[in-house]
PDB file of C-alpha atoms and ligand atoms in Angstrom:
ATOM      1  CA  MET A   1       8.687   1.451 -14.510  1.00 61.00           C
ATOM      2  CA  SER A   2       5.986   3.697 -13.128  1.00 93.00           C
ATOM      3  CA  LEU A   3       4.184   3.247  -9.848  1.00 98.00           C
ATOM      4  CA  ASN A   4       0.671   4.703 -10.115  1.00 98.00           C
ATOM      5  CA  VAL A   5      -1.081   5.155  -6.783  1.00 98.00           C
ATOM      6  CA  CYS A   6      -4.760   5.947  -7.303  1.00 98.00           C
ATOM      7  CA  GLU A   7      -5.733   9.280  -5.750  1.00 95.00           C
ATOM      8  CA  HIS A   8      -9.505   8.952  -6.097  1.00 97.00           C
ATOM      9  CA  PRO A   9     -11.268   9.559  -2.747  1.00 98.00           C
ATOM     10  CA  LEU A  10     -13.599   6.599  -3.375  1.00 98.00           C
ATOM     11  CA  ALA A  11     -10.567   4.346  -3.741  1.00 98.00           C
ATOM     12  CA  ARG A  12      -9.322   5.410  -0.301  1.00 98.00           C
ATOM     13  CA  HIS A  13     -12.790   4.932   1.183  1.00 98.00           C
ATOM     14  CA  LEU A  14     -13.074   1.403  -0.224  1.00 98.00           C
ATOM     15  CA  LEU A  15      -9.540   0.483   0.790  1.00 98.00           C
ATOM     16  CA  THR A  16     -10.325   1.504   4.366  1.00 98.00           C
ATOM     17  CA  GLN A  17     -13.286  -0.908   4.305  1.00 98.00           C
ATOM     18  CA  LEU A  18     -11.001  -3.678   3.069  1.00 98.00           C
ATOM     19  CA  ARG A  19      -8.450  -2.960   5.801  1.00 98.00           C
ATOM     20  CA  ASN A  20     -11.086  -3.026   8.554  1.00 98.00           C
ATOM     21  CA  VAL A  21     -10.889  -6.329  10.441  1.00 97.00           C
ATOM     22  CA  GLU A  22     -14.662  -6.076  11.124  1.00 97.00           C
ATOM     23  CA  THR A  23     -15.554  -6.173   7.409  1.00 97.00           C
ATOM     24  CA  THR A  24     -17.446  -9.390   6.593  1.00 95.00           C
ATOM     25  CA  PRO A  25     -16.501 -11.541   3.549  1.00 94.00           C
ATOM     26  CA  ASP A  26     -19.645 -10.379   1.755  1.00 95.00           C
ATOM     27  CA  ARG A  27     -18.852  -6.703   2.284  1.00 97.00           C
ATOM     28  CA  PHE A  28     -15.170  -7.387   1.572  1.00 97.00           C
ATOM     29  CA  ARG A  29     -15.993  -8.904  -1.836  1.00 97.00           C
ATOM     30  CA  HIS A  30     -18.248  -5.975  -2.698  1.00 97.00           C
ATOM     31  CA  ALA A  31     -15.628  -3.356  -1.799  1.00 98.00           C
ATOM     32  CA  ALA A  32     -12.931  -5.336  -3.636  1.00 98.00           C
ATOM     33  CA  ARG A  33     -15.070  -5.373  -6.789  1.00 98.00           C
ATOM     34  CA  GLN A  34     -15.727  -1.647  -6.631  1.00 98.00           C
ATOM     35  CA  LEU A  35     -12.107  -0.772  -5.948  1.00 98.00           C
ATOM     36  CA  SER A  36     -10.952  -3.069  -8.754  1.00 98.00           C
ATOM     37  CA  GLU A  37     -13.138  -1.159 -11.202  1.00 98.00           C
ATOM     38  CA  ILE A  38     -11.411   2.084 -10.299  1.00 98.00           C
ATOM     39  CA  LEU A  39      -7.937   0.539 -10.597  1.00 98.00           C
ATOM     40  CA  LEU A  40      -8.811  -1.122 -13.894  1.00 98.00           C
ATOM     41  CA  LEU A  41     -10.009   2.173 -15.338  1.00 98.00           C
ATOM     42  CA  ASP A  42      -6.686   3.736 -14.310  1.00 98.00           C
ATOM     43  CA  ALA A  43      -4.689   0.887 -15.816  1.00 98.00           C
ATOM     44  CA  THR A  44      -6.515   0.983 -19.151  1.00 98.00           C
ATOM     45  CA  ALA A  45      -6.512   4.759 -19.625  1.00 98.00           C
ATOM     46  CA  ASP A  46      -4.186   4.429 -22.642  1.00 97.00           C
ATOM     47  CA  LEU A  47      -6.115   1.721 -24.525  1.00 97.00           C
ATOM     48  CA  ARG A  48      -5.923   2.431 -28.245  1.00 96.00           C
ATOM     49  CA  LEU A  49      -8.944   4.006 -29.961  1.00 98.00           C
ATOM     50  CA  ARG A  50     -10.000   4.256 -33.587  1.00 98.00           C
ATOM     51  CA  GLU A  51     -12.208   6.867 -35.183  1.00 98.00           C
ATOM     52  CA  VAL A  52     -15.770   5.808 -35.962  1.00 98.00           C
ATOM     53  CA  GLU A  53     -18.677   7.548 -37.608  1.00 98.00           C
ATOM     54  CA  VAL A  54     -21.836   7.583 -35.539  1.00 98.00           C
ATOM     55  CA  GLN A  55     -25.311   8.932 -36.135  1.00 98.00           C
ATOM     56  CA  THR A  56     -26.715  10.672 -33.044  1.00 98.00           C
ATOM     57  CA  PRO A  57     -30.442  11.473 -32.855  1.00 98.00           C
ATOM     58  CA  VAL A  58     -29.479  14.979 -33.956  1.00 98.00           C
ATOM     59  CA  GLU A  59     -26.649  14.652 -36.547  1.00 98.00           C
ATOM     60  CA  PRO A  60     -23.832  12.425 -37.749  1.00 98.00           C
ATOM     61  CA  CYS A  61     -20.491  12.828 -35.967  1.00 98.00           C
ATOM     62  CA  THR A  62     -17.060  11.266 -35.682  1.00 98.00           C
ATOM     63  CA  ASP A  63     -16.121   9.749 -32.343  1.00 98.00           C
ATOM     64  CA  ALA A  64     -14.118   6.755 -31.127  1.00 98.00           C
ATOM     65  CA  ALA A  65     -14.303   3.039 -30.326  1.00 97.00           C
ATOM     66  CA  LEU A  66     -11.856   0.752 -28.541  1.00 97.00           C
ATOM     67  CA  ASP A  67      -9.316  -0.646 -30.972  1.00 96.00           C
ATOM     68  CA  GLN A  68      -7.034  -2.819 -28.861  1.00 96.00           C
ATOM     69  CA  GLY A  69      -7.481  -6.309 -27.561  1.00 97.00           C
ATOM     70  CA  LEU A  70      -7.371  -6.694 -23.798  1.00 98.00           C
ATOM     71  CA  ALA A  71      -6.457  -9.713 -21.700  1.00 98.00           C
ATOM     72  CA  VAL A  72      -6.735 -10.061 -17.946  1.00 98.00           C
ATOM     73  CA  VAL A  73      -4.934 -12.726 -15.989  1.00 98.00           C
ATOM     74  CA  PRO A  74      -5.952 -13.077 -12.340  1.00 98.00           C
ATOM     75  CA  VAL A  75      -3.453 -14.822 -10.098  1.00 97.00           C
ATOM     76  CA  LEU A  76      -5.418 -17.493  -8.196  1.00 96.00           C
ATOM     77  CA  ARG A  77      -6.979 -17.319  -5.925  1.00 93.00           C
ATOM     78  CA  ALA A  78      -7.166 -13.745  -4.580  1.00 96.00           C
ATOM     79  CA  GLY A  79      -6.942 -12.275  -8.100  1.00 97.00           C
ATOM     80  CA  LEU A  80     -10.412 -13.702  -8.798  1.00 97.00           C
ATOM     81  CA  SER A  81     -11.797 -10.843  -6.705  1.00 96.00           C
ATOM     82  CA  MET A  82     -10.794  -8.467  -9.527  1.00 98.00           C
ATOM     83  CA  LEU A  83     -12.012 -10.535 -12.479  1.00 98.00           C
ATOM     84  CA  GLU A  84     -15.715  -9.740 -12.359  1.00 97.00           C
ATOM     85  CA  SER A  85     -14.953  -6.011 -12.496  1.00 98.00           C
ATOM     86  CA  ALA A  86     -12.859  -6.535 -15.615  1.00 98.00           C
ATOM     87  CA  LEU A  87     -15.670  -8.538 -17.250  1.00 98.00           C
ATOM     88  CA  GLN A  88     -18.207  -5.847 -16.364  1.00 98.00           C
ATOM     89  CA  LEU A  89     -16.096  -3.051 -17.811  1.00 98.00           C
ATOM     90  CA  PHE A  90     -14.763  -4.940 -20.846  1.00 98.00           C
ATOM     91  CA  PRO A  91     -17.156  -7.743 -21.873  1.00 97.00           C
ATOM     92  CA  ASP A  92     -14.881  -8.788 -24.755  1.00 96.00           C
ATOM     93  CA  VAL A  93     -11.796  -9.244 -22.588  1.00 98.00           C
ATOM     94  CA  ALA A  94      -9.818 -12.494 -22.961  1.00 98.00           C
ATOM     95  CA  VAL A  95      -9.211 -14.211 -19.630  1.00 98.00           C
ATOM     96  CA  GLY A  96      -6.297 -16.357 -18.505  1.00 98.00           C
ATOM     97  CA  TYR A  97      -5.471 -17.857 -15.116  1.00 98.00           C
ATOM     98  CA  ILE A  98      -2.230 -18.416 -13.263  1.00 98.00           C
ATOM     99  CA  GLY A  99      -2.331 -20.415 -10.027  1.00 97.00           C
ATOM    100  CA  LEU A 100       0.369 -19.519  -7.504  1.00 93.00           C
ATOM    101  CA  GLU A 101       0.541 -20.175  -3.796  1.00 89.00           C
ATOM    102  CA  ARG A 102       3.053 -18.826  -1.301  1.00 82.00           C
ATOM    103  CA  ASN A 103       4.648 -21.331   1.015  1.00 87.00           C
ATOM    104  CA  GLU A 104       3.645 -20.172   4.507  1.00 83.00           C
ATOM    105  CA  ASN A 105       7.183 -20.556   5.855  1.00 86.00           C
ATOM    106  CA  THR A 106       9.370 -19.358   3.010  1.00 87.00           C
ATOM    107  CA  ALA A 107       6.864 -16.973   1.296  1.00 82.00           C
ATOM    108  CA  ILE A 108       8.120 -18.405  -2.010  1.00 88.00           C
ATOM    109  CA  ALA A 109       5.304 -18.933  -4.505  1.00 88.00           C
ATOM    110  CA  HIS A 110       4.910 -22.211  -6.340  1.00 89.00           C
ATOM    111  CA  SER A 111       2.919 -22.540  -9.541  1.00 91.00           C
ATOM    112  CA  TYR A 112       0.042 -25.050  -9.720  1.00 94.00           C
ATOM    113  CA  TYR A 113      -2.014 -23.923 -12.740  1.00 96.00           C
ATOM    114  CA  CYS A 114      -1.702 -21.941 -15.962  1.00 97.00           C
ATOM    115  CA  LYS A 115      -4.182 -21.417 -18.781  1.00 98.00           C
ATOM    116  CA  LEU A 116      -3.696 -18.403 -21.036  1.00 98.00           C
ATOM    117  CA  PRO A 117      -5.334 -16.915 -24.143  1.00 98.00           C
ATOM    118  CA  LYS A 118      -3.245 -15.529 -27.029  1.00 98.00           C
ATOM    119  CA  LEU A 119      -1.394 -12.545 -25.592  1.00 98.00           C
ATOM    120  CA  PRO A 120       0.718 -10.910 -28.367  1.00 97.00           C
ATOM    121  CA  GLY A 121      -0.718  -7.511 -29.342  1.00 95.00           C
ATOM    122  CA  ARG A 122      -3.115  -7.409 -26.418  1.00 97.00           C
ATOM    123  CA  MET A 123      -2.818  -5.124 -23.432  1.00 98.00           C
ATOM    124  CA  THR A 124      -2.371  -7.710 -20.684  1.00 98.00           C
ATOM    125  CA  LEU A 125      -3.340  -6.933 -17.100  1.00 98.00           C
ATOM    126  CA  CYS A 126      -1.953  -9.141 -14.372  1.00 98.00           C
ATOM    127  CA  LEU A 127      -4.442  -9.033 -11.468  1.00 98.00           C
ATOM    128  CA  ASP A 128      -3.269  -9.790  -7.949  1.00 98.00           C
ATOM    129  CA  PRO A 129      -4.561  -7.703  -5.056  1.00 98.00           C
ATOM    130  CA  MET A 130      -1.462  -8.106  -2.864  1.00 98.00           C
ATOM    131  CA  LEU A 131       2.051  -7.231  -4.031  1.00 98.00           C
ATOM    132  CA  ALA A 132       4.025  -8.277  -0.950  1.00 97.00           C
ATOM    133  CA  THR A 133       7.519  -9.691  -1.563  1.00 96.00           C
ATOM    134  CA  GLY A 134       6.700  -9.475  -5.270  1.00 96.00           C
ATOM    135  CA  GLY A 135       7.631 -13.127  -5.763  1.00 95.00           C
ATOM    136  CA  SER A 136       4.195 -14.077  -7.137  1.00 95.00           C
ATOM    137  CA  ALA A 137       3.971 -11.069  -9.473  1.00 97.00           C
ATOM    138  CA  VAL A 138       7.524 -11.542 -10.778  1.00 96.00           C
ATOM    139  CA  GLN A 139       6.768 -15.190 -11.516  1.00 95.00           C
ATOM    140  CA  ALA A 140       3.366 -14.481 -13.087  1.00 97.00           C
ATOM    141  CA  ILE A 141       4.777 -11.795 -15.374  1.00 97.00           C
ATOM    142  CA  HIS A 142       7.614 -14.089 -16.379  1.00 95.00           C
ATOM    143  CA  VAL A 143       4.969 -16.607 -17.506  1.00 96.00           C
ATOM    144  CA  LEU A 144       3.032 -13.899 -19.381  1.00 97.00           C
ATOM    145  CA  LYS A 145       6.189 -12.836 -21.240  1.00 97.00           C
ATOM    146  CA  ALA A 146       7.068 -16.436 -22.054  1.00 96.00           C
ATOM    147  CA  ASN A 147       3.613 -16.664 -23.650  1.00 97.00           C
ATOM    148  CA  GLY A 148       4.182 -13.624 -25.857  1.00 98.00           C
ATOM    149  CA  ALA A 149       2.672 -10.769 -23.842  1.00 98.00           C
ATOM    150  CA  ASP A 150       4.257  -7.539 -25.086  1.00 96.00           C
ATOM    151  CA  GLN A 151       2.347  -4.909 -23.089  1.00 97.00           C
ATOM    152  CA  ILE A 152       1.889  -5.914 -19.470  1.00 98.00           C
ATOM    153  CA  LYS A 153       0.535  -3.958 -16.514  1.00 98.00           C
ATOM    154  CA  MET A 154       0.343  -5.058 -12.900  1.00 98.00           C
ATOM    155  CA  VAL A 155      -2.846  -4.190 -10.999  1.00 98.00           C
ATOM    156  CA  SER A 156      -2.757  -4.640  -7.208  1.00 98.00           C
ATOM    157  CA  VAL A 157      -4.941  -3.305  -4.425  1.00 98.00           C
ATOM    158  CA  ILE A 158      -1.991  -2.831  -2.059  1.00 98.00           C
ATOM    159  CA  ALA A 159       1.731  -2.786  -2.820  1.00 98.00           C
ATOM    160  CA  ALA A 160       4.620  -3.069  -0.372  1.00 98.00           C
ATOM    161  CA  PRO A 161       7.870  -1.218  -1.106  1.00 98.00           C
ATOM    162  CA  GLU A 162       9.684  -4.584  -1.171  1.00 98.00           C
ATOM    163  CA  GLY A 163       7.333  -5.929  -3.852  1.00 98.00           C
ATOM    164  CA  VAL A 164       7.592  -2.793  -5.945  1.00 98.00           C
ATOM    165  CA  ALA A 165      11.398  -3.005  -5.824  1.00 98.00           C
ATOM    166  CA  ALA A 166      11.414  -6.702  -6.760  1.00 97.00           C
ATOM    167  CA  LEU A 167       9.077  -6.122  -9.702  1.00 98.00           C
ATOM    168  CA  GLN A 168      11.052  -3.090 -10.802  1.00 97.00           C
ATOM    169  CA  GLU A 169      14.241  -5.104 -10.847  1.00 97.00           C
ATOM    170  CA  ALA A 170      12.804  -8.144 -12.663  1.00 97.00           C
ATOM    171  CA  HIS A 171      10.421  -6.407 -15.091  1.00 98.00           C
ATOM    172  CA  PRO A 172      11.362  -2.716 -15.238  1.00 98.00           C
ATOM    173  CA  GLU A 173       8.999  -1.877 -18.102  1.00 98.00           C
ATOM    174  CA  VAL A 174       5.847  -3.109 -16.314  1.00 98.00           C
ATOM    175  CA  PRO A 175       3.879  -0.288 -14.661  1.00 98.00           C
ATOM    176  CA  ILE A 176       2.077  -0.932 -11.373  1.00 98.00           C
ATOM    177  CA  PHE A 177      -1.416   0.384 -10.612  1.00 98.00           C
ATOM    178  CA  THR A 178      -2.396   0.266  -6.963  1.00 98.00           C
ATOM    179  CA  ALA A 179      -4.610   1.934  -4.366  1.00 98.00           C
ATOM    180  CA  SER A 180      -1.820   2.172  -1.786  1.00 98.00           C
ATOM    181  CA  LEU A 181       1.902   1.912  -1.268  1.00 98.00           C
ATOM    182  CA  ASP A 182       1.977   0.557   2.289  1.00 98.00           C
ATOM    183  CA  ARG A 183       4.808   0.849   4.811  1.00 98.00           C
ATOM    184  CA  GLU A 184       6.649  -2.490   4.864  1.00 98.00           C
ATOM    185  CA  LEU A 185       6.448  -6.272   5.274  1.00 98.00           C
ATOM    186  CA  ASN A 186       6.439  -7.898   8.687  1.00 98.00           C
ATOM    187  CA  ASP A 187       8.604 -10.928   9.533  1.00 96.00           C
ATOM    188  CA  LYS A 188       5.914 -13.254   8.106  1.00 95.00           C
ATOM    189  CA  LYS A 189       6.006 -11.265   4.842  1.00 96.00           C
ATOM    190  CA  TYR A 190       2.569  -9.773   5.379  1.00 97.00           C
ATOM    191  CA  ILE A 191       1.990  -6.198   4.278  1.00 98.00           C
ATOM    192  CA  MET A 192       1.826  -3.600   7.084  1.00 98.00           C
ATOM    193  CA  PRO A 193      -0.636  -2.088   7.757  1.00 98.00           C
ATOM    194  CA  GLY A 194      -2.150  -4.109   4.892  1.00 98.00           C
ATOM    195  CA  LEU A 195      -5.441  -5.940   5.279  1.00 98.00           C
ATOM    196  CA  GLY A 196      -4.324  -9.416   6.347  1.00 98.00           C
ATOM    197  CA  ASP A 197      -4.644 -12.429   4.063  1.00 97.00           C
ATOM    198  CA  PHE A 198      -6.684 -11.252   1.100  1.00 97.00           C
ATOM    199  CA  GLY A 199      -7.680 -14.736  -0.105  1.00 95.00           C
ATOM    200  CA  ASP A 200      -8.800 -15.824   3.352  1.00 96.00           C
ATOM    201  CA  ARG A 201     -10.877 -12.694   3.887  1.00 96.00           C
ATOM    202  CA  LEU A 202     -12.396 -12.940   0.414  1.00 95.00           C
ATOM    203  CA  PHE A 203     -13.404 -16.576   0.702  1.00 92.00           C
ATOM    204  CA  GLY A 204     -13.981 -16.743   4.456  1.00 89.00           C
ATOM    205  CA  THR A 205     -11.219 -19.334   4.987  1.00 88.00           C
ATOM    206  CA  LEU A 206      -9.791 -17.687   8.099  1.00 80.00           C
TER     207      LEU A 206
HETATM  208  C1  PRP B   1      -1.221 -13.990  -1.784  1.00 75.36           C
HETATM  209  C2  PRP B   1      -1.646 -12.904  -2.748  1.00 75.36           C
HETATM  210  C3  PRP B   1      -0.545 -12.914  -3.762  1.00 75.36           C
HETATM  211  C4  PRP B   1       0.658 -13.266  -2.944  1.00 75.36           C
HETATM  212  C5  PRP B   1       1.479 -12.042  -2.732  1.00 75.36           C
HETATM  213  O1  PRP B   1      -1.542 -15.225  -2.320  1.00 75.36           O
HETATM  214  O2  PRP B   1      -2.894 -13.130  -3.322  1.00 75.36           O
HETATM  215  O3  PRP B   1      -0.744 -13.842  -4.803  1.00 75.36           O
HETATM  216  O4  PRP B   1       0.176 -13.777  -1.705  1.00 75.36           O
HETATM  217  O5  PRP B   1       2.622 -12.316  -2.044  1.00 75.36           O
HETATM  218  P1  PRP B   1       4.085 -12.153  -2.654  1.00 75.36           P
HETATM  219  O6  PRP B   1       4.122 -10.808  -3.305  1.00 75.36           O
HETATM  220  O7  PRP B   1       4.963 -12.236  -1.448  1.00 75.36           O
HETATM  221  O8  PRP B   1       4.324 -13.274  -3.613  1.00 75.36           O
HETATM  222  P2  PRP B   1      -1.387 -16.614  -1.520  1.00 75.36           P
HETATM  223  O9  PRP B   1      -0.106 -17.269  -1.883  1.00 75.36           O
HETATM  224  O10 PRP B   1      -1.641 -16.376  -0.061  1.00 75.36           O
HETATM  225  O11 PRP B   1      -2.515 -17.508  -2.169  1.00 75.36           O
HETATM  226  P3  PRP B   1      -4.090 -17.352  -2.197  1.00 75.36           P
HETATM  227  O12 PRP B   1      -4.406 -16.194  -3.102  1.00 75.36           O
HETATM  228  O13 PRP B   1      -4.522 -18.650  -2.765  1.00 75.36           O
HETATM  229  O14 PRP B   1      -4.584 -17.113  -0.783  1.00 75.36           O
HETATM  230  N1  URA B   2      -0.717 -12.015   0.762  1.00 75.36           N
HETATM  231  C1  URA B   2      -1.783 -11.530   1.444  1.00 75.36           C
HETATM  232  O1  URA B   2      -2.924 -11.973   1.222  1.00 75.36           O
HETATM  233  N2  URA B   2      -1.568 -10.562   2.345  1.00 75.36           N
HETATM  234  C2  URA B   2      -0.351 -10.058   2.592  1.00 75.36           C
HETATM  235  O2  URA B   2      -0.224  -9.147   3.441  1.00 75.36           O
HETATM  236  C3  URA B   2       0.748 -10.579   1.882  1.00 75.36           C
HETATM  237  C4  URA B   2       0.531 -11.556   0.959  1.00 75.36           C
END
């Protein structure tokens, strides 16, 4: 499995805004959307193309059009922060939802919702901004596979080494696209230095 850490300077700039405890929910959502666009472009760089003929104002030429179905599956609720960017970039994308919530004491995620489009043959992007213990991502990808997904990528704003290792062990063929590989988890299983609770900062539920 490959771990792809985005090197774009704008990605670092936006991530710093997300980390900043002073960033308001409004500004947080805006930066999350922008950063998601960059990560989504990285993750979809190998989408299949087909040749098409096109008439420019000057002459006919052969160029390319997208030729592969795409599905995005945000993990509720923080993954919703990445959905609008996917819809902006790929208006024809099929959207599914998986609802998972970590138990605050055990950090084990339990599933409360699942609604998926047809996944076989589509590039399927699992969207969850925080890859902490990896429990949520491992579970979500298990569900995607059980529903026929055959090309899955994980897109996360921040990944912890523990989460990367867990995902690597459970789903070794799934590449991870992230803006940062952070240092470690603390004893409450929060990413350090991280950005705190993504969902709470996004929705102002602190
Ligand atoms: C957060 C985050 C991930 C999960 C990551 O969700 O959005 O889904 O934790 O942690 P893990 O890698 O240890 O599983 P949370 O359960 O807090 O739910 P929320 O998005 O509804 O706030
Ligand atoms: N979920 C979050 O929102 N933040 C973390 O640091 C870990 C899990």
